[in-house]
Amino acid sequence: MSSIITSLTPTQVNDELHKMQQFIQKEAEEKAREIELKADQEYEIEKAGIVRQETASIDANAADKLKKAALKQQIAKSTVANKTRLKVLTQRQASLNEIFDEAKEALAKITKNKQQYRPILHSLVLEGLLKLLEPAAVVRVTEADKALANELIPALTKEYKEVTKRDVQITVATDNFLSRETVIGGAIVSDAPGKIELDNTLAERLTLLSEEALPAIRLEMFGISKTRKFFD
């Protein structure tokens, strides 16, 4: 190579060096373009990966927020529905309580009318006697009903014997009276030792009536419940 260079004139040497310089520069530029192109491609790939990752993250966050919003809305709707249902049930129960309060007041008025009350007390005591079927029975009434209960003893004894063919000794308790505010009227009938008691007070009968008649009363007042699945 050196022998070739030495055989060339200075001008030719400069030309050759210039060509070599251009060649090297061209190679360097092409290499630089290749590196730049590869870097751009890697950048685009990296950028696309980041975009996909961020997009997936945004989608996941959006889906999570949407799910939470839907759940929150569902809870709110359920809360409102439950409050509304509770309010309706409370109002219905208040209406039913009002009916039975009126019934208590009506019964209390009847107990003050001896002509109306006499056959009722007679039936309640007799029912207790027939359920006990004891030779001796004690009848507890309110203090206000004590005299009436004693008046009923002959008729009760007679009717009891007609039904059972047995005698019964009836005693009206002279103490431990029932509270009219609590029982309204009626009687508690027990055997002589007081081991067996039958509550035939008006308050107890009204309670039993309310339990038995409540479904029918509800149906009459409010109609068929939309949420009820089974019927008697």
PDB file of C-alpha atoms in Angstrom:
ATOM      1  CA  MET A   1       0.000   0.000   0.000  1.00  0.00           C
ATOM      2  CA  SER A   2       2.854   2.326   0.902  1.00  0.00           C
ATOM      3  CA  SER A   3       4.600   1.626  -2.394  1.00  0.00           C
ATOM      4  CA  ILE A   4       1.399   2.524  -4.239  1.00  0.00           C
ATOM      5  CA  ILE A   5       1.041   5.707  -2.254  1.00  0.00           C
ATOM      6  CA  THR A   6       4.683   6.687  -2.854  1.00  0.00           C
ATOM      7  CA  SER A   7       4.232   6.164  -6.594  1.00  0.00           C
ATOM      8  CA  LEU A   8       1.332   8.585  -6.644  1.00  0.00           C
ATOM      9  CA  THR A   9       1.668  12.268  -6.973  1.00  0.00           C
ATOM     10  CA  PRO A  10       0.710  14.437  -4.004  1.00  0.00           C
ATOM     11  CA  THR A  11      -2.475  15.421  -5.768  1.00  0.00           C
ATOM     12  CA  GLN A  12      -3.409  11.822  -6.370  1.00  0.00           C
ATOM     13  CA  VAL A  13      -2.630  10.992  -2.754  1.00  0.00           C
ATOM     14  CA  ASN A  14      -4.889  13.773  -1.590  1.00  0.00           C
ATOM     15  CA  ASP A  15      -7.633  12.522  -3.923  1.00  0.00           C
ATOM     16  CA  GLU A  16      -7.330   8.999  -2.548  1.00  0.00           C
ATOM     17  CA  LEU A  17      -7.337  10.238   1.016  1.00  0.00           C
ATOM     18  CA  HIS A  18     -10.373  12.356   0.241  1.00  0.00           C
ATOM     19  CA  LYS A  19     -12.162   9.329  -1.239  1.00  0.00           C
ATOM     20  CA  MET A  20     -11.280   7.263   1.803  1.00  0.00           C
ATOM     21  CA  GLN A  21     -12.489  10.034   4.039  1.00  0.00           C
ATOM     22  CA  GLN A  22     -15.795  10.221   2.133  1.00  0.00           C
ATOM     23  CA  PHE A  23     -16.154   6.442   2.268  1.00  0.00           C
ATOM     24  CA  ILE A  24     -15.559   6.380   6.011  1.00  0.00           C
ATOM     25  CA  GLN A  25     -17.913   9.298   6.499  1.00  0.00           C
ATOM     26  CA  LYS A  26     -20.563   7.594   4.353  1.00  0.00           C
ATOM     27  CA  GLU A  27     -20.171   4.355   6.292  1.00  0.00           C
ATOM     28  CA  ALA A  28     -20.392   6.274   9.546  1.00  0.00           C
ATOM     29  CA  GLU A  29     -23.534   8.095   8.423  1.00  0.00           C
ATOM     30  CA  GLU A  30     -25.181   4.839   7.297  1.00  0.00           C
ATOM     31  CA  LYS A  31     -24.217   3.207  10.583  1.00  0.00           C
ATOM     32  CA  ALA A  32     -25.565   6.200  12.453  1.00  0.00           C
ATOM     33  CA  ARG A  33     -28.841   5.983  10.455  1.00  0.00           C
ATOM     34  CA  GLU A  34     -29.080   2.283  11.238  1.00  0.00           C
ATOM     35  CA  ILE A  35     -28.501   2.953  14.921  1.00  0.00           C
ATOM     36  CA  GLU A  36     -31.000   5.829  14.874  1.00  0.00           C
ATOM     37  CA  LEU A  37     -33.569   3.680  13.009  1.00  0.00           C
ATOM     38  CA  LYS A  38     -33.114   0.808  15.447  1.00  0.00           C
ATOM     39  CA  ALA A  39     -33.359   3.214  18.354  1.00  0.00           C
ATOM     40  CA  ASP A  40     -36.562   4.684  16.863  1.00  0.00           C
ATOM     41  CA  GLN A  41     -38.004   1.184  16.407  1.00  0.00           C
ATOM     42  CA  GLU A  42     -37.102   0.199  19.956  1.00  0.00           C
ATOM     43  CA  TYR A  43     -38.572   3.490  21.183  1.00  0.00           C
ATOM     44  CA  GLU A  44     -41.832   2.869  19.313  1.00  0.00           C
ATOM     45  CA  ILE A  45     -42.012  -0.686  20.665  1.00  0.00           C
ATOM     46  CA  GLU A  46     -41.313   0.572  24.188  1.00  0.00           C
ATOM     47  CA  LYS A  47     -43.823   3.379  23.776  1.00  0.00           C
ATOM     48  CA  ALA A  48     -46.494   0.991  22.461  1.00  0.00           C
ATOM     49  CA  GLY A  49     -45.879  -1.319  25.432  1.00  0.00           C
ATOM     50  CA  ILE A  50     -46.207   1.558  27.886  1.00  0.00           C
ATOM     51  CA  VAL A  51     -49.367   2.806  26.138  1.00  0.00           C
ATOM     52  CA  ARG A  52     -50.894  -0.689  26.255  1.00  0.00           C
ATOM     53  CA  GLN A  53     -49.998  -1.014  29.917  1.00  0.00           C
ATOM     54  CA  GLU A  54     -51.395   2.402  30.788  1.00  0.00           C
ATOM     55  CA  THR A  55     -54.524   1.758  28.701  1.00  0.00           C
ATOM     56  CA  ALA A  56     -55.089  -1.557  30.482  1.00  0.00           C
ATOM     57  CA  SER A  57     -54.586   0.176  33.822  1.00  0.00           C
ATOM     58  CA  ILE A  58     -57.038   2.938  32.894  1.00  0.00           C
ATOM     59  CA  ASP A  59     -59.567   0.370  31.660  1.00  0.00           C
ATOM     60  CA  ALA A  60     -59.160  -1.638  34.867  1.00  0.00           C
ATOM     61  CA  ASN A  61     -59.596   1.489  37.010  1.00  0.00           C
ATOM     62  CA  ALA A  62     -62.612   2.554  34.966  1.00  0.00           C
ATOM     63  CA  ALA A  63     -64.177  -0.913  35.282  1.00  0.00           C
ATOM     64  CA  ASP A  64     -63.484  -0.932  39.027  1.00  0.00           C
ATOM     65  CA  LYS A  65     -65.011   2.537  39.434  1.00  0.00           C
ATOM     66  CA  LEU A  66     -68.019   1.499  37.353  1.00  0.00           C
ATOM     67  CA  LYS A  67     -68.450  -1.655  39.434  1.00  0.00           C
ATOM     68  CA  LYS A  68     -68.211   0.317  42.683  1.00  0.00           C
ATOM     69  CA  ALA A  69     -70.682   2.908  41.375  1.00  0.00           C
ATOM     70  CA  ALA A  70     -73.145   0.174  40.356  1.00  0.00           C
ATOM     71  CA  LEU A  71     -72.802  -1.501  43.770  1.00  0.00           C
ATOM     72  CA  LYS A  72     -73.281   1.825  45.526  1.00  0.00           C
ATOM     73  CA  GLN A  73     -76.396   2.508  43.458  1.00  0.00           C
ATOM     74  CA  GLN A  74     -77.740  -0.970  44.211  1.00  0.00           C
ATOM     75  CA  ILE A  75     -77.171  -0.487  47.944  1.00  0.00           C
ATOM     76  CA  ALA A  76     -78.874   2.914  47.822  1.00  0.00           C
ATOM     77  CA  LYS A  77     -81.891   1.485  45.979  1.00  0.00           C
ATOM     78  CA  SER A  78     -82.096  -1.409  48.430  1.00  0.00           C
ATOM     79  CA  THR A  79     -81.883   0.985  51.400  1.00  0.00           C
ATOM     80  CA  VAL A  80     -84.670   3.183  50.026  1.00  0.00           C
ATOM     81  CA  ALA A  81     -86.825   0.118  49.269  1.00  0.00           C
ATOM     82  CA  ASN A  82     -86.302  -1.268  52.776  1.00  0.00           C
ATOM     83  CA  LYS A  83     -87.098   2.085  54.389  1.00  0.00           C
ATOM     84  CA  THR A  84     -90.238   2.404  52.283  1.00  0.00           C
ATOM     85  CA  ARG A  85     -91.305  -1.154  53.096  1.00  0.00           C
ATOM     86  CA  LEU A  86     -90.639  -0.599  56.815  1.00  0.00           C
ATOM     87  CA  LYS A  87     -92.658   2.622  56.735  1.00  0.00           C
ATOM     88  CA  VAL A  88     -95.573   0.835  55.043  1.00  0.00           C
ATOM     89  CA  LEU A  89     -95.428  -2.051  57.528  1.00  0.00           C
ATOM     90  CA  THR A  90     -95.283   0.391  60.449  1.00  0.00           C
ATOM     91  CA  GLN A  91     -98.328   2.249  59.141  1.00  0.00           C
ATOM     92  CA  ARG A  92    -100.188  -1.016  58.593  1.00  0.00           C
ATOM     93  CA  GLN A  93     -99.350  -2.229  62.095  1.00  0.00           C
ATOM     94  CA  ALA A  94    -100.502   1.119  63.512  1.00  0.00           C
ATOM     95  CA  SER A  95    -103.818   0.685  61.677  1.00  0.00           C
ATOM     96  CA  LEU A  96    -104.220  -2.852  63.058  1.00  0.00           C
ATOM     97  CA  ASN A  97    -103.327  -1.699  66.574  1.00  0.00           C
ATOM     98  CA  GLU A  98    -105.938   1.004  66.260  1.00  0.00           C
ATOM     99  CA  ILE A  99    -108.570  -1.615  65.348  1.00  0.00           C
ATOM    100  CA  PHE A 100    -107.777  -3.748  68.410  1.00  0.00           C
ATOM    101  CA  ASP A 101    -107.608  -0.682  70.664  1.00  0.00           C
ATOM    102  CA  GLU A 102    -111.107   0.197  69.511  1.00  0.00           C
ATOM    103  CA  ALA A 103    -112.178  -3.389  70.214  1.00  0.00           C
ATOM    104  CA  LYS A 104    -110.783  -3.130  73.757  1.00  0.00           C
ATOM    105  CA  GLU A 105    -112.712   0.086  74.317  1.00  0.00           C
ATOM    106  CA  ALA A 106    -115.896  -1.542  73.013  1.00  0.00           C
ATOM    107  CA  LEU A 107    -115.430  -4.551  75.342  1.00  0.00           C
ATOM    108  CA  ALA A 108    -114.745  -2.255  78.283  1.00  0.00           C
ATOM    109  CA  LYS A 109    -118.079  -0.512  77.614  1.00  0.00           C
ATOM    110  CA  ILE A 110    -119.880  -3.864  77.469  1.00  0.00           C
ATOM    111  CA  THR A 111    -118.531  -4.882  80.905  1.00  0.00           C
ATOM    112  CA  LYS A 112    -120.261  -1.802  82.345  1.00  0.00           C
ATOM    113  CA  ASN A 113    -123.596  -2.887  80.869  1.00  0.00           C
ATOM    114  CA  LYS A 114    -124.773  -5.733  83.107  1.00  0.00           C
ATOM    115  CA  GLN A 115    -127.480  -6.932  80.710  1.00  0.00           C
ATOM    116  CA  GLN A 116    -124.967  -7.303  77.863  1.00  0.00           C
ATOM    117  CA  TYR A 117    -122.084  -8.526  79.991  1.00  0.00           C
ATOM    118  CA  ARG A 118    -123.947 -11.157  82.056  1.00  0.00           C
ATOM    119  CA  PRO A 119    -124.244 -13.841  79.276  1.00  0.00           C
ATOM    120  CA  ILE A 120    -120.648 -13.183  78.191  1.00  0.00           C
ATOM    121  CA  LEU A 121    -119.207 -13.757  81.677  1.00  0.00           C
ATOM    122  CA  HIS A 122    -121.461 -16.809  82.081  1.00  0.00           C
ATOM    123  CA  SER A 123    -120.127 -18.356  78.859  1.00  0.00           C
ATOM    124  CA  LEU A 124    -116.491 -17.624  79.701  1.00  0.00           C
ATOM    125  CA  VAL A 125    -116.711 -19.189  83.194  1.00  0.00           C
ATOM    126  CA  LEU A 126    -118.682 -22.201  81.931  1.00  0.00           C
ATOM    127  CA  GLU A 127    -116.127 -22.840  79.196  1.00  0.00           C
ATOM    128  CA  GLY A 128    -113.372 -22.841  81.811  1.00  0.00           C
ATOM    129  CA  LEU A 129    -115.305 -25.281  84.021  1.00  0.00           C
ATOM    130  CA  LEU A 130    -115.930 -27.670  81.130  1.00  0.00           C
ATOM    131  CA  LYS A 131    -112.259 -27.651  80.187  1.00  0.00           C
ATOM    132  CA  LEU A 132    -111.135 -28.329  83.752  1.00  0.00           C
ATOM    133  CA  LEU A 133    -113.748 -30.987  84.600  1.00  0.00           C
ATOM    134  CA  GLU A 134    -112.794 -30.709  88.280  1.00  0.00           C
ATOM    135  CA  PRO A 135    -115.200 -31.334  91.195  1.00  0.00           C
ATOM    136  CA  ALA A 136    -114.267 -27.954  92.667  1.00  0.00           C
ATOM    137  CA  ALA A 137    -113.202 -24.775  90.909  1.00  0.00           C
ATOM    138  CA  VAL A 138    -112.125 -21.273  91.861  1.00  0.00           C
ATOM    139  CA  VAL A 139    -113.170 -18.329  89.693  1.00  0.00           C
ATOM    140  CA  ARG A 140    -111.084 -15.159  89.734  1.00  0.00           C
ATOM    141  CA  VAL A 141    -112.649 -11.991  88.335  1.00  0.00           C
ATOM    142  CA  THR A 142    -112.199  -8.254  88.706  1.00  0.00           C
ATOM    143  CA  GLU A 143    -113.461  -6.740  91.940  1.00  0.00           C
ATOM    144  CA  ALA A 144    -116.226  -5.005  89.973  1.00  0.00           C
ATOM    145  CA  ASP A 145    -117.401  -8.401  88.609  1.00  0.00           C
ATOM    146  CA  LYS A 146    -117.374 -10.224  91.955  1.00  0.00           C
ATOM    147  CA  ALA A 147    -121.082  -9.738  92.702  1.00  0.00           C
ATOM    148  CA  LEU A 148    -122.142 -10.710  89.175  1.00  0.00           C
ATOM    149  CA  ALA A 149    -119.976 -13.843  89.275  1.00  0.00           C
ATOM    150  CA  ASN A 150    -121.606 -14.945  92.531  1.00  0.00           C
ATOM    151  CA  GLU A 151    -125.036 -14.371  90.987  1.00  0.00           C
ATOM    152  CA  LEU A 152    -124.081 -16.713  88.116  1.00  0.00           C
ATOM    153  CA  ILE A 153    -123.088 -19.678  90.338  1.00  0.00           C
ATOM    154  CA  PRO A 154    -126.516 -21.379  90.477  1.00  0.00           C
ATOM    155  CA  ALA A 155    -127.036 -21.180  86.702  1.00  0.00           C
ATOM    156  CA  LEU A 156    -123.444 -22.306  86.054  1.00  0.00           C
ATOM    157  CA  THR A 157    -123.751 -25.277  88.424  1.00  0.00           C
ATOM    158  CA  LYS A 158    -127.014 -26.343  86.804  1.00  0.00           C
ATOM    159  CA  GLU A 159    -125.762 -26.053  83.231  1.00  0.00           C
ATOM    160  CA  TYR A 160    -122.469 -27.783  84.078  1.00  0.00           C
ATOM    161  CA  LYS A 161    -124.393 -30.782  85.471  1.00  0.00           C
ATOM    162  CA  GLU A 162    -126.672 -30.911  82.437  1.00  0.00           C
ATOM    163  CA  VAL A 163    -123.656 -31.148  80.169  1.00  0.00           C
ATOM    164  CA  THR A 164    -121.304 -33.369  82.191  1.00  0.00           C
ATOM    165  CA  LYS A 165    -123.750 -35.253  84.509  1.00  0.00           C
ATOM    166  CA  ARG A 166    -121.457 -34.203  87.352  1.00  0.00           C
ATOM    167  CA  ASP A 167    -121.642 -31.799  90.259  1.00  0.00           C
ATOM    168  CA  VAL A 168    -119.195 -28.946  90.680  1.00  0.00           C
ATOM    169  CA  GLN A 169    -118.506 -26.641  93.586  1.00  0.00           C
ATOM    170  CA  ILE A 170    -117.793 -23.107  92.375  1.00  0.00           C
ATOM    171  CA  THR A 171    -116.088 -20.520  94.547  1.00  0.00           C
ATOM    172  CA  VAL A 172    -115.546 -16.898  93.525  1.00  0.00           C
ATOM    173  CA  ALA A 173    -112.222 -15.654  94.917  1.00  0.00           C
ATOM    174  CA  THR A 174    -112.586 -12.872  97.484  1.00  0.00           C
ATOM    175  CA  ASP A 175    -109.022 -11.582  97.066  1.00  0.00           C
ATOM    176  CA  ASN A 176    -106.294 -11.483  94.427  1.00  0.00           C
ATOM    177  CA  PHE A 177    -108.724  -9.813  92.053  1.00  0.00           C
ATOM    178  CA  LEU A 178    -107.906  -9.357  88.391  1.00  0.00           C
ATOM    179  CA  SER A 179    -107.042  -5.875  87.142  1.00  0.00           C
ATOM    180  CA  ARG A 180    -109.724  -4.458  84.873  1.00  0.00           C
ATOM    181  CA  GLU A 181    -107.108  -2.306  83.112  1.00  0.00           C
ATOM    182  CA  THR A 182    -105.221  -5.498  82.218  1.00  0.00           C
ATOM    183  CA  VAL A 183    -107.902  -8.134  81.592  1.00  0.00           C
ATOM    184  CA  ILE A 184    -110.888  -5.860  80.716  1.00  0.00           C
ATOM    185  CA  GLY A 185    -113.276  -8.546  81.996  1.00  0.00           C
ATOM    186  CA  GLY A 186    -113.924 -12.294  81.954  1.00  0.00           C
ATOM    187  CA  ALA A 187    -112.404 -14.773  84.380  1.00  0.00           C
ATOM    188  CA  ILE A 188    -109.522 -17.082  85.212  1.00  0.00           C
ATOM    189  CA  VAL A 189    -110.831 -20.497  86.264  1.00  0.00           C
ATOM    190  CA  SER A 190    -108.619 -22.885  88.232  1.00  0.00           C
ATOM    191  CA  ASP A 191    -108.873 -26.112  90.174  1.00  0.00           C
ATOM    192  CA  ALA A 192    -109.141 -25.838  93.981  1.00  0.00           C
ATOM    193  CA  PRO A 193    -105.373 -26.193  94.659  1.00  0.00           C
ATOM    194  CA  GLY A 194    -104.625 -23.644  91.941  1.00  0.00           C
ATOM    195  CA  LYS A 195    -102.320 -25.967  89.994  1.00  0.00           C
ATOM    196  CA  ILE A 196    -104.288 -25.699  86.754  1.00  0.00           C
ATOM    197  CA  GLU A 197    -105.473 -22.340  85.439  1.00  0.00           C
ATOM    198  CA  LEU A 198    -107.476 -21.434  82.355  1.00  0.00           C
ATOM    199  CA  ASP A 199    -107.301 -17.817  81.254  1.00  0.00           C
ATOM    200  CA  ASN A 200    -110.676 -16.873  79.840  1.00  0.00           C
ATOM    201  CA  THR A 201    -110.370 -13.126  80.295  1.00  0.00           C
ATOM    202  CA  LEU A 202    -111.571 -10.778  77.581  1.00  0.00           C
ATOM    203  CA  ALA A 203    -108.008  -9.535  77.021  1.00  0.00           C
ATOM    204  CA  GLU A 204    -106.757 -13.091  76.453  1.00  0.00           C
ATOM    205  CA  ARG A 205    -109.648 -13.894  74.114  1.00  0.00           C
ATOM    206  CA  LEU A 206    -108.961 -10.705  72.166  1.00  0.00           C
ATOM    207  CA  THR A 207    -105.297 -11.685  71.869  1.00  0.00           C
ATOM    208  CA  LEU A 208    -106.243 -15.134  70.551  1.00  0.00           C
ATOM    209  CA  LEU A 209    -108.735 -13.552  68.170  1.00  0.00           C
ATOM    210  CA  SER A 210    -106.121 -11.124  66.868  1.00  0.00           C
ATOM    211  CA  GLU A 211    -103.685 -13.993  66.187  1.00  0.00           C
ATOM    212  CA  GLU A 212    -106.315 -16.046  64.382  1.00  0.00           C
ATOM    213  CA  ALA A 213    -108.036 -13.228  62.533  1.00  0.00           C
ATOM    214  CA  LEU A 214    -105.024 -11.051  61.738  1.00  0.00           C
ATOM    215  CA  PRO A 215    -104.238 -12.618  58.314  1.00  0.00           C
ATOM    216  CA  ALA A 216    -107.847 -12.191  57.196  1.00  0.00           C
ATOM    217  CA  ILE A 217    -107.963  -8.631  58.531  1.00  0.00           C
ATOM    218  CA  ARG A 218    -104.732  -7.765  56.726  1.00  0.00           C
ATOM    219  CA  LEU A 219    -106.096  -9.238  53.504  1.00  0.00           C
ATOM    220  CA  GLU A 220    -109.345  -7.300  53.866  1.00  0.00           C
ATOM    221  CA  MET A 221    -107.593  -4.013  54.639  1.00  0.00           C
ATOM    222  CA  PHE A 222    -104.514  -4.128  52.412  1.00  0.00           C
ATOM    223  CA  GLY A 223    -105.208  -6.795  49.787  1.00  0.00           C
ATOM    224  CA  ILE A 224    -102.845  -9.570  48.697  1.00  0.00           C
ATOM    225  CA  SER A 225     -99.177  -8.852  49.416  1.00  0.00           C
ATOM    226  CA  LYS A 226     -97.055  -8.698  46.256  1.00  0.00           C
ATOM    227  CA  THR A 227     -94.094 -10.203  48.114  1.00  0.00           C
ATOM    228  CA  ARG A 228     -95.994 -13.147  49.613  1.00  0.00           C
ATOM    229  CA  LYS A 229     -95.182 -16.474  47.965  1.00  0.00           C
ATOM    230  CA  PHE A 230     -97.286 -18.902  49.986  1.00  0.00           C
ATOM    231  CA  PHE A 231    -100.892 -18.842  51.130  1.00  0.00           C
ATOM    232  CA  ASP A 232    -102.785 -20.952  53.665  1.00  0.00           C
TER     233      ASP A 232
END
